[in-house]
Amino acid sequence: MPDFFPAFMTAKEIFLVVFITFGAIILSKSSILQQIIANRLRPRDSILGANILESCPGPLKAFPPELKSYQLPSLRTNPTSHSSMGLKRFDKSKWLTIDSNYMPEHLIRLELLQNSLPTVVQCLPGSEPACYELLDHVTSFLTSQFPRHFSIVPSTYTSPPSIRNHITNETHIIGRQCSNPLETCARLTMEDLSILIEDPESGEHRLMASATLFPAGWKLQERIGTTMAAVHGPVPRWKENFSGHINLYFAHITAKSSMERQSFFVQTTAKLFQDEPEGAPSTPPKIEDIYVRRERQTFMRLSKSSALVFTVRTFMQKLVHLDIEEVRAFEQQVRGWDKEMAAYKGVGVWGDVALNWCDEMLHRDSS
């Protein structure tokens, strides 16, 4: 028997002391580990203004490991025609996206929903049936297309039905007992979701509900309840070029035929929540700080309420990370904008730096 135990102690007493001491060490280590995990997973105060891929903890970047980044089509050199608006049919099995950026973006969405809910989620009276129908679609899609990551928990005598998010270990009430179906959708998806309902008097679609967590230079509170013409009012010549076609396209979107389109903006920060246009900086931005903000937009008709669902998935990519063909497409599109469009897109903030870099890259490629 080791001589650091008192001679009068029995073997049973020595065992009890060792057991208690060992248990205390384990609990201490566990407490420290839990604190480390909590600190790493807590959204940072500055996360809304940071590059999500650089600011989030390392393990989150690769979790879950089997999810790969969604691949957007390459930037194109040919502009969108006025008659088509770049719309095309898409496979409905690819409606919502879940990829390797899920956790970093999820942290930002949670922070916005917790601290700025009225800023990012708005639901006007009359939109409730469509919001619940959308939640049904979202949960059905996620559990069928990503069954390893989402599953339905059936109702019991004591609890309503819910959906389990196995990526985040969160559970959300679904069905008619869900108090805010659109907010729940926003907590599950990577897309922003808006509901457009046709005005029976004018025949125009109005923005009646929206979960817009990643706006590109506009405020949801100012656009909720307005028509599509008002929503796109700041876009140069939108009324002249597109308003005559938008209602026609909406009329042809059914529960069986859905459409998608792509668009892009340019920012000098990696902020996903950007509810105001960028102002002119005091000094020109560095080329490494210029980001191409791309949006994948989809339109789908709900069968029961006949409302239109408009989704936006936002992707951020540094300009310097574009391949040479996309650099060429980017340069041609930007130089093809007239003064009004260039001003709307903020070319005065980043244009000289970005286009000079594009010219240099294209010159290198041709020599």
mmCIF file with all atom_site columns, N, CA and C in Angstrom, residues 31-73:
data_model
loop_
_atom_site.group_PDB
_atom_site.id
_atom_site.type_symbol
_atom_site.label_atom_id
_atom_site.label_alt_id
_atom_site.label_comp_id
_atom_site.label_asym_id
_atom_site.label_entity_id
_atom_site.label_seq_id
_atom_site.pdbx_PDB_ins_code
_atom_site.Cartn_x
_atom_site.Cartn_y
_atom_site.Cartn_z
_atom_site.occupancy
_atom_site.B_iso_or_equiv
_atom_site.pdbx_formal_charge
_atom_site.auth_seq_id
_atom_site.auth_comp_id
_atom_site.auth_asym_id
_atom_site.auth_atom_id
_atom_site.pdbx_PDB_model_num
ATOM 1   N N  . SER A 1 31 ? -16.063 20.208 -17.455 1.00 0.00 ? 31 SER A N  1
ATOM 2   C CA . SER A 1 31 ? -16.534 21.588 -17.356 1.00 0.00 ? 31 SER A CA 1
ATOM 3   C C  . SER A 1 31 ? -15.696 22.508 -18.217 1.00 0.00 ? 31 SER A C  1
ATOM 4   N N  . ILE A 1 32 ? -14.396 22.298 -18.172 1.00 0.00 ? 32 ILE A N  1
ATOM 5   C CA . ILE A 1 32 ? -13.503 23.120 -18.987 1.00 0.00 ? 32 ILE A CA 1
ATOM 6   C C  . ILE A 1 32 ? -13.778 22.885 -20.462 1.00 0.00 ? 32 ILE A C  1
ATOM 7   N N  . LEU A 1 33 ? -13.962 21.610 -20.836 1.00 0.00 ? 33 LEU A N  1
ATOM 8   C CA . LEU A 1 33 ? -14.216 21.281 -22.235 1.00 0.00 ? 33 LEU A CA 1
ATOM 9   C C  . LEU A 1 33 ? -15.523 21.906 -22.707 1.00 0.00 ? 33 LEU A C  1
ATOM 10  N N  . GLN A 1 34 ? -16.566 21.816 -21.850 1.00 0.00 ? 34 GLN A N  1
ATOM 11  C CA . GLN A 1 34 ? -17.851 22.406 -22.229 1.00 0.00 ? 34 GLN A CA 1
ATOM 12  C C  . GLN A 1 34 ? -17.730 23.902 -22.420 1.00 0.00 ? 34 GLN A C  1
ATOM 13  N N  . GLN A 1 35 ? -16.927 24.548 -21.554 1.00 0.00 ? 35 GLN A N  1
ATOM 14  C CA . GLN A 1 35 ? -16.753 25.987 -21.686 1.00 0.00 ? 35 GLN A CA 1
ATOM 15  C C  . GLN A 1 35 ? -16.028 26.333 -22.981 1.00 0.00 ? 35 GLN A C  1
ATOM 16  N N  . ILE A 1 36 ? -15.033 25.525 -23.337 1.00 0.00 ? 36 ILE A N  1
ATOM 17  C CA . ILE A 1 36 ? -14.304 25.757 -24.583 1.00 0.00 ? 36 ILE A CA 1
ATOM 18  C C  . ILE A 1 36 ? -15.251 25.627 -25.767 1.00 0.00 ? 36 ILE A C  1
ATOM 19  N N  . ILE A 1 37 ? -16.074 24.557 -25.754 1.00 0.00 ? 37 ILE A N  1
ATOM 20  C CA . ILE A 1 37 ? -17.015 24.351 -26.847 1.00 0.00 ? 37 ILE A CA 1
ATOM 21  C C  . ILE A 1 37 ? -18.004 25.495 -26.927 1.00 0.00 ? 37 ILE A C  1
ATOM 22  N N  . ALA A 1 38 ? -18.512 25.903 -25.753 1.00 0.00 ? 38 ALA A N  1
ATOM 23  C CA . ALA A 1 38 ? -19.482 26.998 -25.735 1.00 0.00 ? 38 ALA A CA 1
ATOM 24  C C  . ALA A 1 38 ? -18.881 28.273 -26.295 1.00 0.00 ? 38 ALA A C  1
ATOM 25  N N  . ASN A 1 39 ? -17.638 28.544 -25.927 1.00 0.00 ? 39 ASN A N  1
ATOM 26  C CA . ASN A 1 39 ? -16.986 29.758 -26.418 1.00 0.00 ? 39 ASN A CA 1
ATOM 27  C C  . ASN A 1 39 ? -16.752 29.703 -27.907 1.00 0.00 ? 39 ASN A C  1
ATOM 28  N N  . ARG A 1 40 ? -16.451 28.512 -28.430 1.00 0.00 ? 40 ARG A N  1
ATOM 29  C CA . ARG A 1 40 ? -16.163 28.394 -29.856 1.00 0.00 ? 40 ARG A CA 1
ATOM 30  C C  . ARG A 1 40 ? -17.435 28.465 -30.690 1.00 0.00 ? 40 ARG A C  1
ATOM 31  N N  . LEU A 1 41 ? -18.561 28.002 -30.095 1.00 0.00 ? 41 LEU A N  1
ATOM 32  C CA . LEU A 1 41 ? -19.778 27.970 -30.878 1.00 0.00 ? 41 LEU A CA 1
ATOM 33  C C  . LEU A 1 41 ? -20.638 29.214 -30.700 1.00 0.00 ? 41 LEU A C  1
ATOM 34  N N  . ARG A 1 42 ? -20.279 30.077 -29.732 1.00 0.00 ? 42 ARG A N  1
ATOM 35  C CA . ARG A 1 42 ? -21.071 31.280 -29.520 1.00 0.00 ? 42 ARG A CA 1
ATOM 36  C C  . ARG A 1 42 ? -20.849 32.250 -30.668 1.00 0.00 ? 42 ARG A C  1
ATOM 37  N N  . PRO A 1 43 ? -21.924 32.790 -31.262 1.00 0.00 ? 43 PRO A N  1
ATOM 38  C CA . PRO A 1 43 ? -21.741 33.772 -32.332 1.00 0.00 ? 43 PRO A CA 1
ATOM 39  C C  . PRO A 1 43 ? -20.936 34.963 -31.841 1.00 0.00 ? 43 PRO A C  1
ATOM 40  N N  . ARG A 1 44 ? -19.955 35.366 -32.605 1.00 0.00 ? 44 ARG A N  1
ATOM 41  C CA . ARG A 1 44 ? -19.121 36.492 -32.209 1.00 0.00 ? 44 ARG A CA 1
ATOM 42  C C  . ARG A 1 44 ? -19.860 37.801 -32.389 1.00 0.00 ? 44 ARG A C  1
ATOM 43  N N  . ASP A 1 45 ? -19.505 38.775 -31.557 1.00 0.00 ? 45 ASP A N  1
ATOM 44  C CA . ASP A 1 45 ? -20.181 40.068 -31.620 1.00 0.00 ? 45 ASP A CA 1
ATOM 45  C C  . ASP A 1 45 ? -20.037 40.699 -32.989 1.00 0.00 ? 45 ASP A C  1
ATOM 46  N N  . SER A 1 46 ? -18.936 40.439 -33.663 1.00 0.00 ? 46 SER A N  1
ATOM 47  C CA . SER A 1 46 ? -18.667 41.108 -34.937 1.00 0.00 ? 46 SER A CA 1
ATOM 48  C C  . SER A 1 46 ? -18.912 40.209 -36.133 1.00 0.00 ? 46 SER A C  1
ATOM 49  N N  . ILE A 1 47 ? -19.603 39.084 -35.918 1.00 0.00 ? 47 ILE A N  1
ATOM 50  C CA . ILE A 1 47 ? -19.692 38.099 -36.995 1.00 0.00 ? 47 ILE A CA 1
ATOM 51  C C  . ILE A 1 47 ? -20.455 38.636 -38.205 1.00 0.00 ? 47 ILE A C  1
ATOM 52  N N  . LEU A 1 48 ? -21.384 39.591 -37.993 1.00 0.00 ? 48 LEU A N  1
ATOM 53  C CA . LEU A 1 48 ? -22.143 40.113 -39.128 1.00 0.00 ? 48 LEU A CA 1
ATOM 54  C C  . LEU A 1 48 ? -21.272 40.911 -40.070 1.00 0.00 ? 48 LEU A C  1
ATOM 55  N N  . GLY A 1 49 ? -20.156 41.430 -39.558 1.00 0.00 ? 49 GLY A N  1
ATOM 56  C CA . GLY A 1 49 ? -19.296 42.240 -40.403 1.00 0.00 ? 49 GLY A CA 1
ATOM 57  C C  . GLY A 1 49 ? -18.037 41.521 -40.816 1.00 0.00 ? 49 GLY A C  1
ATOM 58  N N  . ALA A 1 50 ? -17.970 40.219 -40.577 1.00 0.00 ? 50 ALA A N  1
ATOM 59  C CA . ALA A 1 50 ? -16.743 39.489 -40.849 1.00 0.00 ? 50 ALA A CA 1
ATOM 60  C C  . ALA A 1 50 ? -16.930 38.526 -42.001 1.00 0.00 ? 50 ALA A C  1
ATOM 61  N N  . ASN A 1 51 ? -15.816 38.067 -42.524 1.00 0.00 ? 51 ASN A N  1
ATOM 62  C CA . ASN A 1 51 ? -15.846 37.024 -43.539 1.00 0.00 ? 51 ASN A CA 1
ATOM 63  C C  . ASN A 1 51 ? -16.201 35.728 -42.837 1.00 0.00 ? 51 ASN A C  1
ATOM 64  N N  . ILE A 1 52 ? -17.370 35.154 -43.135 1.00 0.00 ? 52 ILE A N  1
ATOM 65  C CA . ILE A 1 52 ? -17.835 34.002 -42.380 1.00 0.00 ? 52 ILE A CA 1
ATOM 66  C C  . ILE A 1 52 ? -16.891 32.819 -42.488 1.00 0.00 ? 52 ILE A C  1
ATOM 67  N N  . LEU A 1 53 ? -16.220 32.679 -43.613 1.00 0.00 ? 53 LEU A N  1
ATOM 68  C CA . LEU A 1 53 ? -15.331 31.541 -43.777 1.00 0.00 ? 53 LEU A CA 1
ATOM 69  C C  . LEU A 1 53 ? -14.037 31.716 -43.002 1.00 0.00 ? 53 LEU A C  1
ATOM 70  N N  . GLU A 1 54 ? -13.726 32.946 -42.600 1.00 0.00 ? 54 GLU A N  1
ATOM 71  C CA . GLU A 1 54 ? -12.513 33.185 -41.839 1.00 0.00 ? 54 GLU A CA 1
ATOM 72  C C  . GLU A 1 54 ? -12.801 33.367 -40.356 1.00 0.00 ? 54 GLU A C  1
ATOM 73  N N  . SER A 1 55 ? -14.002 33.866 -40.017 1.00 0.00 ? 55 SER A N  1
ATOM 74  C CA . SER A 1 55 ? -14.284 34.205 -38.630 1.00 0.00 ? 55 SER A CA 1
ATOM 75  C C  . SER A 1 55 ? -14.823 33.041 -37.832 1.00 0.00 ? 55 SER A C  1
ATOM 76  N N  . CYS A 1 56 ? -15.447 32.051 -38.479 1.00 0.00 ? 56 CYS A N  1
ATOM 77  C CA . CYS A 1 56 ? -16.044 30.970 -37.730 1.00 0.00 ? 56 CYS A CA 1
ATOM 78  C C  . CYS A 1 56 ? -14.993 29.955 -37.304 1.00 0.00 ? 56 CYS A C  1
ATOM 79  N N  . PRO A 1 57 ? -15.242 29.244 -36.192 1.00 0.00 ? 57 PRO A N  1
ATOM 80  C CA . PRO A 1 57 ? -14.291 28.255 -35.695 1.00 0.00 ? 57 PRO A CA 1
ATOM 81  C C  . PRO A 1 57 ? -13.968 27.215 -36.749 1.00 0.00 ? 57 PRO A C  1
ATOM 82  N N  . GLY A 1 58 ? -12.742 26.729 -36.695 1.00 0.00 ? 58 GLY A N  1
ATOM 83  C CA . GLY A 1 58 ? -12.263 25.776 -37.685 1.00 0.00 ? 58 GLY A CA 1
ATOM 84  C C  . GLY A 1 58 ? -13.143 24.573 -37.908 1.00 0.00 ? 58 GLY A C  1
ATOM 85  N N  . PRO A 1 59 ? -13.563 23.852 -36.811 1.00 0.00 ? 59 PRO A N  1
ATOM 86  C CA . PRO A 1 59 ? -14.362 22.653 -37.025 1.00 0.00 ? 59 PRO A CA 1
ATOM 87  C C  . PRO A 1 59 ? -15.671 22.915 -37.759 1.00 0.00 ? 59 PRO A C  1
ATOM 88  N N  . LEU A 1 60 ? -16.229 24.126 -37.639 1.00 0.00 ? 60 LEU A N  1
ATOM 89  C CA . LEU A 1 60 ? -17.498 24.407 -38.298 1.00 0.00 ? 60 LEU A CA 1
ATOM 90  C C  . LEU A 1 60 ? -17.353 24.461 -39.808 1.00 0.00 ? 60 LEU A C  1
ATOM 91  N N  . LYS A 1 61 ? -16.166 24.810 -40.285 1.00 0.00 ? 61 LYS A N  1
ATOM 92  C CA . LYS A 1 61 ? -15.976 24.961 -41.725 1.00 0.00 ? 61 LYS A CA 1
ATOM 93  C C  . LYS A 1 61 ? -16.188 23.640 -42.455 1.00 0.00 ? 61 LYS A C  1
ATOM 94  N N  . ALA A 1 62 ? -15.832 22.529 -41.802 1.00 0.00 ? 62 ALA A N  1
ATOM 95  C CA . ALA A 1 62 ? -15.867 21.236 -42.464 1.00 0.00 ? 62 ALA A CA 1
ATOM 96  C C  . ALA A 1 62 ? -17.034 20.382 -41.986 1.00 0.00 ? 62 ALA A C  1
ATOM 97  N N  . PHE A 1 63 ? -17.994 20.968 -41.254 1.00 0.00 ? 63 PHE A N  1
ATOM 98  C CA . PHE A 1 63 ? -19.072 20.179 -40.688 1.00 0.00 ? 63 PHE A CA 1
ATOM 99  C C  . PHE A 1 63 ? -20.380 20.515 -41.384 1.00 0.00 ? 63 PHE A C  1
ATOM 100 N N  . PRO A 1 64 ? -21.179 19.514 -41.798 1.00 0.00 ? 64 PRO A N  1
ATOM 101 C CA . PRO A 1 64 ? -20.812 18.104 -41.834 1.00 0.00 ? 64 PRO A CA 1
ATOM 102 C C  . PRO A 1 64 ? -19.916 17.805 -43.020 1.00 0.00 ? 64 PRO A C  1
ATOM 103 N N  . PRO A 1 65 ? -18.964 16.890 -42.891 1.00 0.00 ? 65 PRO A N  1
ATOM 104 C CA . PRO A 1 65 ? -17.933 16.709 -43.920 1.00 0.00 ? 65 PRO A CA 1
ATOM 105 C C  . PRO A 1 65 ? -18.445 16.235 -45.264 1.00 0.00 ? 65 PRO A C  1
ATOM 106 N N  . GLU A 1 66 ? -19.605 15.544 -45.286 1.00 0.00 ? 66 GLU A N  1
ATOM 107 C CA . GLU A 1 66 ? -20.073 15.001 -46.564 1.00 0.00 ? 66 GLU A CA 1
ATOM 108 C C  . GLU A 1 66 ? -20.804 16.028 -47.419 1.00 0.00 ? 66 GLU A C  1
ATOM 109 N N  . LEU A 1 67 ? -21.093 17.208 -46.868 1.00 0.00 ? 67 LEU A N  1
ATOM 110 C CA . LEU A 1 67 ? -21.773 18.237 -47.643 1.00 0.00 ? 67 LEU A CA 1
ATOM 111 C C  . LEU A 1 67 ? -20.762 19.073 -48.419 1.00 0.00 ? 67 LEU A C  1
ATOM 112 N N  . LYS A 1 68 ? -20.966 19.172 -49.706 1.00 0.00 ? 68 LYS A N  1
ATOM 113 C CA . LYS A 1 68 ? -20.076 19.953 -50.553 1.00 0.00 ? 68 LYS A CA 1
ATOM 114 C C  . LYS A 1 68 ? -20.746 21.274 -50.920 1.00 0.00 ? 68 LYS A C  1
ATOM 115 N N  . SER A 1 69 ? -19.939 22.240 -51.327 1.00 0.00 ? 69 SER A N  1
ATOM 116 C CA . SER A 1 69 ? -20.482 23.544 -51.692 1.00 0.00 ? 69 SER A CA 1
ATOM 117 C C  . SER A 1 69 ? -21.342 23.438 -52.943 1.00 0.00 ? 69 SER A C  1
ATOM 118 N N  . TYR A 1 70 ? -22.448 24.135 -52.944 1.00 0.00 ? 70 TYR A N  1
ATOM 119 C CA . TYR A 1 70 ? -23.309 24.186 -54.123 1.00 0.00 ? 70 TYR A CA 1
ATOM 120 C C  . TYR A 1 70 ? -22.576 24.921 -55.241 1.00 0.00 ? 70 TYR A C  1
ATOM 121 N N  . GLN A 1 71 ? -22.619 24.368 -56.433 1.00 0.00 ? 71 GLN A N  1
ATOM 122 C CA . GLN A 1 71 ? -21.899 24.949 -57.554 1.00 0.00 ? 71 GLN A CA 1
ATOM 123 C C  . GLN A 1 71 ? -22.821 25.826 -58.396 1.00 0.00 ? 71 GLN A C  1
ATOM 124 N N  . LEU A 1 72 ? -22.589 27.132 -58.338 1.00 0.00 ? 72 LEU A N  1
ATOM 125 C CA . LEU A 1 72 ? -23.345 28.055 -59.182 1.00 0.00 ? 72 LEU A CA 1
ATOM 126 C C  . LEU A 1 72 ? -22.852 27.962 -60.621 1.00 0.00 ? 72 LEU A C  1
ATOM 127 N N  . PRO A 1 73 ? -23.719 28.217 -61.582 1.00 0.00 ? 73 PRO A N  1
ATOM 128 C CA . PRO A 1 73 ? -23.244 28.321 -62.967 1.00 0.00 ? 73 PRO A CA 1
ATOM 129 C C  . PRO A 1 73 ? -22.245 29.472 -63.073 1.00 0.00 ? 73 PRO A C  1
#
